[in-house]
Short mmCIF file of C-alpha atoms in Angstrom, two decimals:
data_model
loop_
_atom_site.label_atom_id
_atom_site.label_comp_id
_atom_site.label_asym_id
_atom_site.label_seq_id
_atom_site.Cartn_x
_atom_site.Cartn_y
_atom_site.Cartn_z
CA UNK F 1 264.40 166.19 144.77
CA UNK F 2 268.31 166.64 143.76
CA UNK F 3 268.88 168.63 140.73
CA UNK F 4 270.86 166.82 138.31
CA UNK F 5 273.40 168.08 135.51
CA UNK F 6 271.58 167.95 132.24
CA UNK F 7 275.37 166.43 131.07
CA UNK F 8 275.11 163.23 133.60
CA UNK F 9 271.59 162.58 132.70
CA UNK F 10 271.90 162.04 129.17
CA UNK F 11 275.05 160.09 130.04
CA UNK F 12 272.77 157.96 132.47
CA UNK F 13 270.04 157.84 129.83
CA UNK F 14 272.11 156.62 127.45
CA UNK F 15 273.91 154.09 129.80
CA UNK F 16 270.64 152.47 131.03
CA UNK F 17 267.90 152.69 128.34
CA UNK F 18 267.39 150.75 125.90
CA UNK F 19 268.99 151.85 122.16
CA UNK F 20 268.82 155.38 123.03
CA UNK F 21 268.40 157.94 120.18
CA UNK F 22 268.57 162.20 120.36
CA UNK F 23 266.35 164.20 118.14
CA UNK F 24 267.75 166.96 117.06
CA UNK F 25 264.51 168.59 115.43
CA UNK F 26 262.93 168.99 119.42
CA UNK F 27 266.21 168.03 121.15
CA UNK F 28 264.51 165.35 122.84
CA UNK F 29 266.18 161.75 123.55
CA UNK F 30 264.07 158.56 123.25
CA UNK F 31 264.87 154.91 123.97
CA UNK F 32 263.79 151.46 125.18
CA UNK F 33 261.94 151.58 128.57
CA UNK F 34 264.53 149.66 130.69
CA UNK F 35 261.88 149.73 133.73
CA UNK F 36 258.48 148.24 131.75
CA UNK F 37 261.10 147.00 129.13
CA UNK F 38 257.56 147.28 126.66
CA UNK F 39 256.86 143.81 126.18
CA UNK F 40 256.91 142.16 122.86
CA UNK F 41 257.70 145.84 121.47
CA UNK F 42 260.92 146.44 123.05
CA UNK F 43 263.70 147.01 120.13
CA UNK F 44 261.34 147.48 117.65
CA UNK F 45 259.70 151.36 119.25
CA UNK F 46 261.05 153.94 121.32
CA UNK F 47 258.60 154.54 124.03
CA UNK F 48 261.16 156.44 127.10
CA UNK F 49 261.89 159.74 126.30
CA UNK F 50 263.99 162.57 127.97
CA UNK F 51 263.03 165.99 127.81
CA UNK F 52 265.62 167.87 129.18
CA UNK F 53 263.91 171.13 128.77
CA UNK F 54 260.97 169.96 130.97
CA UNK F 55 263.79 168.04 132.88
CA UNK F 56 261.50 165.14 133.12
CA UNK F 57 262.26 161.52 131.87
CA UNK F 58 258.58 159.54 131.11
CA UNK F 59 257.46 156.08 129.67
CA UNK F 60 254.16 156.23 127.22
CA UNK F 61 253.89 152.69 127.72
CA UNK F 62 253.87 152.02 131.56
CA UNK F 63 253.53 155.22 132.84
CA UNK F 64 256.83 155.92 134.67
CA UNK F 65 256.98 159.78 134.90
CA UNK F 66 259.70 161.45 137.12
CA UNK F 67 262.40 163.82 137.33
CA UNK F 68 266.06 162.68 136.32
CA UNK F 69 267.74 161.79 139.92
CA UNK F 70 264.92 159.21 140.52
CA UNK F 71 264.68 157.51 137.06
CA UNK F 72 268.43 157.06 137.66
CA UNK F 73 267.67 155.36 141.27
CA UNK F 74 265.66 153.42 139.87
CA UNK F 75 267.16 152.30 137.22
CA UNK F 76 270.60 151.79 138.52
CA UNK F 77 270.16 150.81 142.00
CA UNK F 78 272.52 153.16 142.87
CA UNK F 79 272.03 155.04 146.11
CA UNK F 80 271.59 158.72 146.75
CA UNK F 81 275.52 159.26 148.30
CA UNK F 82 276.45 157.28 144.95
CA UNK F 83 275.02 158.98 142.76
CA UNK F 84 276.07 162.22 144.43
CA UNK F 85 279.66 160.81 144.23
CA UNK F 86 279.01 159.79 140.34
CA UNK F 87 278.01 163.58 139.26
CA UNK F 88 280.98 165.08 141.28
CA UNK F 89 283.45 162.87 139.42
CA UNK F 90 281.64 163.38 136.39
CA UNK F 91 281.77 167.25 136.61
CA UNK F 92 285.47 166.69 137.89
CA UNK F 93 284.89 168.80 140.37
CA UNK F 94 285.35 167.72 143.76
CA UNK F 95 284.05 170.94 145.48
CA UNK F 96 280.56 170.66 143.34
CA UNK F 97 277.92 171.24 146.00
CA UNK F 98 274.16 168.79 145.21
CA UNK F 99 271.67 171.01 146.08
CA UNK F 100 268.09 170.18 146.35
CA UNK F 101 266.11 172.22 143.55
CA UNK F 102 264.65 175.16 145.21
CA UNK F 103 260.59 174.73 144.85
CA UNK F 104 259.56 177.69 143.16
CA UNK F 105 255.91 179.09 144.04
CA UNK F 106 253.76 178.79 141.23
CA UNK F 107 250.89 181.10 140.19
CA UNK F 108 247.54 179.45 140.42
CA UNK F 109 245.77 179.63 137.63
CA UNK F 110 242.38 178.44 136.80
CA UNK F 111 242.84 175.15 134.50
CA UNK F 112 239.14 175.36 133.43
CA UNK F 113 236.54 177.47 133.76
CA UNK F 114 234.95 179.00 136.57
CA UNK F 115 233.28 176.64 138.59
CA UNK F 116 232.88 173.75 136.41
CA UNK F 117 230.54 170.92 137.08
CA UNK F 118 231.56 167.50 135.90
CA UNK F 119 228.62 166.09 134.08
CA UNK F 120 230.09 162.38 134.27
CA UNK F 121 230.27 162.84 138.43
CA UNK F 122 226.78 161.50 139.93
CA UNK F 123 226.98 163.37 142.92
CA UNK F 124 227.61 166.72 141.20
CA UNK F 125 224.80 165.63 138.38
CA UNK F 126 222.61 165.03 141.31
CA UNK F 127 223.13 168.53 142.98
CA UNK F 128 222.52 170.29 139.62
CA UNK F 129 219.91 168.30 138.30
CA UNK F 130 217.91 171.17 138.13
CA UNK F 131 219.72 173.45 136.71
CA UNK F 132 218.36 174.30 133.13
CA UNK F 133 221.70 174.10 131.66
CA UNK F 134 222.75 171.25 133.35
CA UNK F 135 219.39 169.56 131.85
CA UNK F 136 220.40 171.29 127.83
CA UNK F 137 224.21 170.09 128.57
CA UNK F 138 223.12 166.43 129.63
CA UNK F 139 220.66 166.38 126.19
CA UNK F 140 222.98 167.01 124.09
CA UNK F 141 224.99 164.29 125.31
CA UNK F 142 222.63 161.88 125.09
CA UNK F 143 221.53 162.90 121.67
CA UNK F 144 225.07 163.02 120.50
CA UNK F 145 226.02 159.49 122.23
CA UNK F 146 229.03 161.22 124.10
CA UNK F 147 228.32 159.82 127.33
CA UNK F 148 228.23 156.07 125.41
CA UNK F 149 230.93 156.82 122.58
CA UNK F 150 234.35 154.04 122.80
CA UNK F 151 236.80 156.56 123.48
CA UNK F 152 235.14 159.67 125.14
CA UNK F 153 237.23 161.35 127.68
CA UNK F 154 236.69 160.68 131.70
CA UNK F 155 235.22 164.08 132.26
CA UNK F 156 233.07 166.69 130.68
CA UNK F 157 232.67 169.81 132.19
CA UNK F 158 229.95 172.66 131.74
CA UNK F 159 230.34 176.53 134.15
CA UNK F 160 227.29 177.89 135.23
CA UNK F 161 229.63 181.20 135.76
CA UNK F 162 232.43 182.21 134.10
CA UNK F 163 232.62 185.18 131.78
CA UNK F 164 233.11 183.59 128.30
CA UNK F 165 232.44 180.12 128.75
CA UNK F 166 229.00 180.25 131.24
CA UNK F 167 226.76 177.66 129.72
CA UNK F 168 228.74 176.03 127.19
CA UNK F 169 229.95 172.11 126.99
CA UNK F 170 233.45 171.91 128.39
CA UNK F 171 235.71 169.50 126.61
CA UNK F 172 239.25 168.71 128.64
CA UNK F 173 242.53 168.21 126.59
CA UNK F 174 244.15 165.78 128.87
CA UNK F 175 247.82 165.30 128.05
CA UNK F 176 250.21 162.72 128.12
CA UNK F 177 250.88 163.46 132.00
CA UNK F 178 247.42 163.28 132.48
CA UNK F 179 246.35 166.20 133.11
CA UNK F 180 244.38 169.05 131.66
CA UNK F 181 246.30 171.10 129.61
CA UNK F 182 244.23 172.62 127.45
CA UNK F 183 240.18 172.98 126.63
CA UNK F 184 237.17 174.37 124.17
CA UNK F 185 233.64 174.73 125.13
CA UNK F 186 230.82 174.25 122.58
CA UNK F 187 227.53 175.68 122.59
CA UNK F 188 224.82 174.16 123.87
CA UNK F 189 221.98 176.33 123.83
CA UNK F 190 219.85 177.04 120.67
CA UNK F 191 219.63 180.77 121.44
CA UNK F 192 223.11 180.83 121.09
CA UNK F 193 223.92 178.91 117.78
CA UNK F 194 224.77 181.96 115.14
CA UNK F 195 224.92 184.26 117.66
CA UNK F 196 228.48 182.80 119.27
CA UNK F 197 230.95 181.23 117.97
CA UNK F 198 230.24 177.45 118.12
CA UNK F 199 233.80 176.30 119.46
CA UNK F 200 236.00 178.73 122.06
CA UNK F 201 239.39 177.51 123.21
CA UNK F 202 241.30 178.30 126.33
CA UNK F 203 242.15 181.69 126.39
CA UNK F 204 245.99 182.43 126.56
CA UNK F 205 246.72 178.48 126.16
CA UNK F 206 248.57 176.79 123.53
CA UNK F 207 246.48 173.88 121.70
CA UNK F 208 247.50 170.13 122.51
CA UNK F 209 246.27 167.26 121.13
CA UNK F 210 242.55 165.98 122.65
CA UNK F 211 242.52 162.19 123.64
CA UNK F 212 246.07 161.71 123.76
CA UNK F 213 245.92 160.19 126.92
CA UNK F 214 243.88 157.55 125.74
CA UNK F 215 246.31 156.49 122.99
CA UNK F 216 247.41 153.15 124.12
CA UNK F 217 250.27 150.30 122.30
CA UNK F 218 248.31 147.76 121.59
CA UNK F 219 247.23 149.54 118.23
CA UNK F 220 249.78 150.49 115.37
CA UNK F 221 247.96 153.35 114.34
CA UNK F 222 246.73 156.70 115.68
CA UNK F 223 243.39 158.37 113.71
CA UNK F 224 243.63 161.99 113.76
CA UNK F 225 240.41 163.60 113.52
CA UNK F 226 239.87 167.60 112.96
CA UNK F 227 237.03 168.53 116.20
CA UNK F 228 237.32 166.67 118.86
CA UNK F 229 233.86 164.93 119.24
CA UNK F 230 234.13 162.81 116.00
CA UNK F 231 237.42 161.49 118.30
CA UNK F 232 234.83 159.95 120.71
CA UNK F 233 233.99 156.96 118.26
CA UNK F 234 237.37 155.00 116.95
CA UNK F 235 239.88 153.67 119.79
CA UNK F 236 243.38 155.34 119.59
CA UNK F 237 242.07 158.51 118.31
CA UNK F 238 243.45 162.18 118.66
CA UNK F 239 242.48 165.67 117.38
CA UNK F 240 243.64 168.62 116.56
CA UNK F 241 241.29 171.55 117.20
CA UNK F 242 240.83 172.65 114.03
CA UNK F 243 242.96 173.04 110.80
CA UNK F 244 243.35 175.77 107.76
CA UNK F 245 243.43 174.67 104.35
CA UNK F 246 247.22 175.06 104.91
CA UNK F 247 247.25 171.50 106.09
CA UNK F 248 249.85 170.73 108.90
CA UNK F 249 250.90 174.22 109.19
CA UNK F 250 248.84 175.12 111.48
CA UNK F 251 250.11 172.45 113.90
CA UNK F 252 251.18 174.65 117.49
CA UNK F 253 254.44 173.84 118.54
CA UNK F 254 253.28 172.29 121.91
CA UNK F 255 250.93 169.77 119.16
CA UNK F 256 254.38 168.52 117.19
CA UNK F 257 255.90 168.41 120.40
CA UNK F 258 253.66 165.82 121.15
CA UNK F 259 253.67 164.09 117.60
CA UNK F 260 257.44 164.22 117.53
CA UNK F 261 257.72 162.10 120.72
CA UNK F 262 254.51 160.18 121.82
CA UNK F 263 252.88 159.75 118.70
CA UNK F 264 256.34 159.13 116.83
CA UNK F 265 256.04 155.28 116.31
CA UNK F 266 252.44 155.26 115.23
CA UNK F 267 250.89 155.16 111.84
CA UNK F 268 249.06 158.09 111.34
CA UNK F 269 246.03 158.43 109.43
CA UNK F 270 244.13 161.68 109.27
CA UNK F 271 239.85 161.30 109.12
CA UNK F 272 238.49 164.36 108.17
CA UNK F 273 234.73 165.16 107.65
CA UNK F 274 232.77 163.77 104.57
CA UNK F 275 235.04 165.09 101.17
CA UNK F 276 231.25 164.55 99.65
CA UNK F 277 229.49 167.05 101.39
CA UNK F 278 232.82 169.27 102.66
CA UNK F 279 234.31 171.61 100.10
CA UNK F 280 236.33 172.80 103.06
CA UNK F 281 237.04 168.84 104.19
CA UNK F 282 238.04 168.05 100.47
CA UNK F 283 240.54 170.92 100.03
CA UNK F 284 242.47 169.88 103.02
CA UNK F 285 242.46 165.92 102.21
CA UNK F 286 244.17 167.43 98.78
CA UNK F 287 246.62 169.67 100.77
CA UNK F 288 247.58 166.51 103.08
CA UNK F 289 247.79 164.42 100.16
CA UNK F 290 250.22 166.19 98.04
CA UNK F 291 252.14 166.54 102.18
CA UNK F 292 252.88 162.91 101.64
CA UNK F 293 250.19 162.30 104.51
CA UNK F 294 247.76 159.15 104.51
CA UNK F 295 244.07 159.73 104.25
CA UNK F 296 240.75 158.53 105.57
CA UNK F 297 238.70 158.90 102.05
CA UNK F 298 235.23 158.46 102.67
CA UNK F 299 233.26 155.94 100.29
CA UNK F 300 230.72 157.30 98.46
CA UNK F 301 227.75 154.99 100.74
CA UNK F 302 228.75 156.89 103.68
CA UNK F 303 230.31 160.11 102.25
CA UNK F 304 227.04 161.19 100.54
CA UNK F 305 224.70 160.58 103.46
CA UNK F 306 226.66 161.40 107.11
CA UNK F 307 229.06 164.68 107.55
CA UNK F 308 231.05 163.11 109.80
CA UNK F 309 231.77 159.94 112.45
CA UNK F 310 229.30 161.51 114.89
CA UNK F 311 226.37 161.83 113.00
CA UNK F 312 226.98 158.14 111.48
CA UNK F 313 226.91 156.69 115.34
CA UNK F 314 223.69 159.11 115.85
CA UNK F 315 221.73 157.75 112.97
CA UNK F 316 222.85 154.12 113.41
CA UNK F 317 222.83 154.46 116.96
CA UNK F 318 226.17 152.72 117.34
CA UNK F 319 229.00 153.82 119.93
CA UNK F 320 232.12 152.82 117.67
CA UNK F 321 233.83 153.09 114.31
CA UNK F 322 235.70 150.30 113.75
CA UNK F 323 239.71 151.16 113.02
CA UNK F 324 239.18 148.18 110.12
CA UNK F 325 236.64 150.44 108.75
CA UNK F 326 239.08 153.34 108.42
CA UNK F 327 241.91 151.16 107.62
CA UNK F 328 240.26 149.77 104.38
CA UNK F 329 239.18 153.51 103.24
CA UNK F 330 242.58 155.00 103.47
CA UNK F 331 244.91 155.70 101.25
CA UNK F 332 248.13 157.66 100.46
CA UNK F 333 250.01 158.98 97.16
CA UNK F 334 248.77 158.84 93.49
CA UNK F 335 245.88 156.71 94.94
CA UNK F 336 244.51 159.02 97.00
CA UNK F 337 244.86 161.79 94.95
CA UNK F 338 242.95 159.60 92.37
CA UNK F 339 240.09 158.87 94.80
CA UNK F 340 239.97 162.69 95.07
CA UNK F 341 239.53 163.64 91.25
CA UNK F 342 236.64 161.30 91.23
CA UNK F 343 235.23 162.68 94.10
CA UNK F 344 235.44 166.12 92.42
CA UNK F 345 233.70 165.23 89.12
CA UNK F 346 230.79 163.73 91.41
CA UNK F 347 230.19 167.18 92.86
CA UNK F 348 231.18 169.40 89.95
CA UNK F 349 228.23 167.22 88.21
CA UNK F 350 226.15 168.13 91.12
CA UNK F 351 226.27 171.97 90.22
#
């Protein structure tokens, strides 16, 4: 593939997309998909975006995904000798030699861990069907409605063999490019629970955001849960991994990344566990409050009885959480900060 002047591309960008835009805060550039155009949406969201330090130019609606010199192919139906000819008079530089990128030789590394099974493959179910921890791995599952939830992931994974996460569940990070970027394993076996930690991420990896992949346009909002499995039960849902009671500062980089540029045009509405029954959970829905965030608040029906979305789909053995549900229940500003205070006498009456 030709390697094209960072310069020329935002020129091209700019020339061909739809009301393009540069953030500064990422220096990333986002526009109008000229190719998918984004239906009904187009005008009103920014969907294309250029990343010029990834040099890669992708659409979160239709998928388009591809480095500069072909989005510009593409897009102007220019051919390769023109658009060789374009970037020399751009550069003025007559005697500027188009040289295809040199591949550079990447290291291999292991993207999960060692010898994972996919537990959602039937063949490679079949072949370890009797593996004990296969068998604990497939229970929990079941008993946790993962393999039935509305927005699991494609694959979960468990290792029979690696060195710090043998016999734990596997849960894939998939990205927006689909692929797996980052992970955590959970324990599975009893014998383990209090002994190990419960959740281990991917060691030397920065933390994206799970489900991301499965964040689609036909809804206006995104719900962004704290673990990951209460993610499998509300369509357009993301999560973050984990967060300190310093709110949103604990956001990675590669996570904002991603909320800066897919997740940009969305409503975003954090669901943490039950305030209720969470001292922890009711701290940070204070912190995010006062951040000017907008908040799943749990009603007191729910809030006093279930932790969280998994254990309400467990004991009503249901598969979703309607976004109308969480929609109703949220709030933002004085409001929610008011919803809060009552929550607080409740359990300061409770001691």
């Amino acid at each position: 593939m030709i390697a094209v002047p960072e310069e020329y591309t935002i020129a091209q960008f700019y020339q061909y997309s739809h009301q393009p835009k540069h953030n500064r805060y990422n220096n990333t550039y986002q526009a109008g998909c000229i190719i998918c155009r984004e239906g009904d949406s187009l005008g009103r969201k920014r969907r294309c975006y250029y990343i010029p330090k990834k040099d890669i130019i992708f659409c979160h609606n239709c998928g388009w995904s591809s480095k500069p010199f072909k989005w510009i192919k593409e897009v102007s139906g220019k051919t390769t000798a023109d658009i060789i000819s374009d970037i020399k008079n751009y550069t003025e530089d007559s005697s500027y030699e188009i040289k295809d990128e040199i591949p550079v030789k990447k290291i291999i590394t292991t993207v999960l861990p060692q010898d994972s099974i996919n537990l959602f493959d039937e063949y490679q179910l079949n072949y370890y069907s009797h593996s004990p921890i296969v068998k604990e791995c497939m229970s929990l599952i079941k008993s946790r409605r993962l393999d039935t939830a509305i927005n699991r992931p494609d694959k979960l994974f468990v290792s029979l063999t690696d060195k710090t996460h043998k016999n734990r569940l596997v849960i894939p990070f998939i990205n927006e490019f689909k692929d797996i970027e980052f992970y955590q394993t959970r324990t599975v076996l009893s014998k383990d629970i209090g002994e190990k930690a419960k959740y281990i991420s991917r060691i030397g990896s920065e933390k994206t955001l799970f489900n991301i992949d499965k964040v689609t346009p036909d809804h206006n909002n995104v719900y962004i849960f704290e673990g990951p499995l209460n993610a499998f039960f509300t369509k357009n849902s993301v999560a973050v991994a984990g967060i300190t009671d310093r709110g949103v500062a604990t956001f990675t980089t590669r996570q904002q990344e991603q909320i800066d540029t897919v997740l940009k045009w969305y409503n975003k509405i954090w669901v943490l566990d039950s305030q209720w029954l969470d001292n922890a959970s009711l701290k940070k829905t204070e912190i995010l409050l006062n951040a000017g965030h907008t908040m799943f608040i749990w009603p007191e029906k729910f809030g006093r009885r279930f932790k969280d979305f998994n254990d309400i789909c467990v004991a009503c053995k249901i598969d979703e959480i309607s976004p109308e549900f969480i929609q109703k229940n949220s709030f933002s500003g004085i409001e929610g900060i008011f919803k809060i205070a009552e929550i607080k006498r409740y359990r300061s009456n409770q001691t």
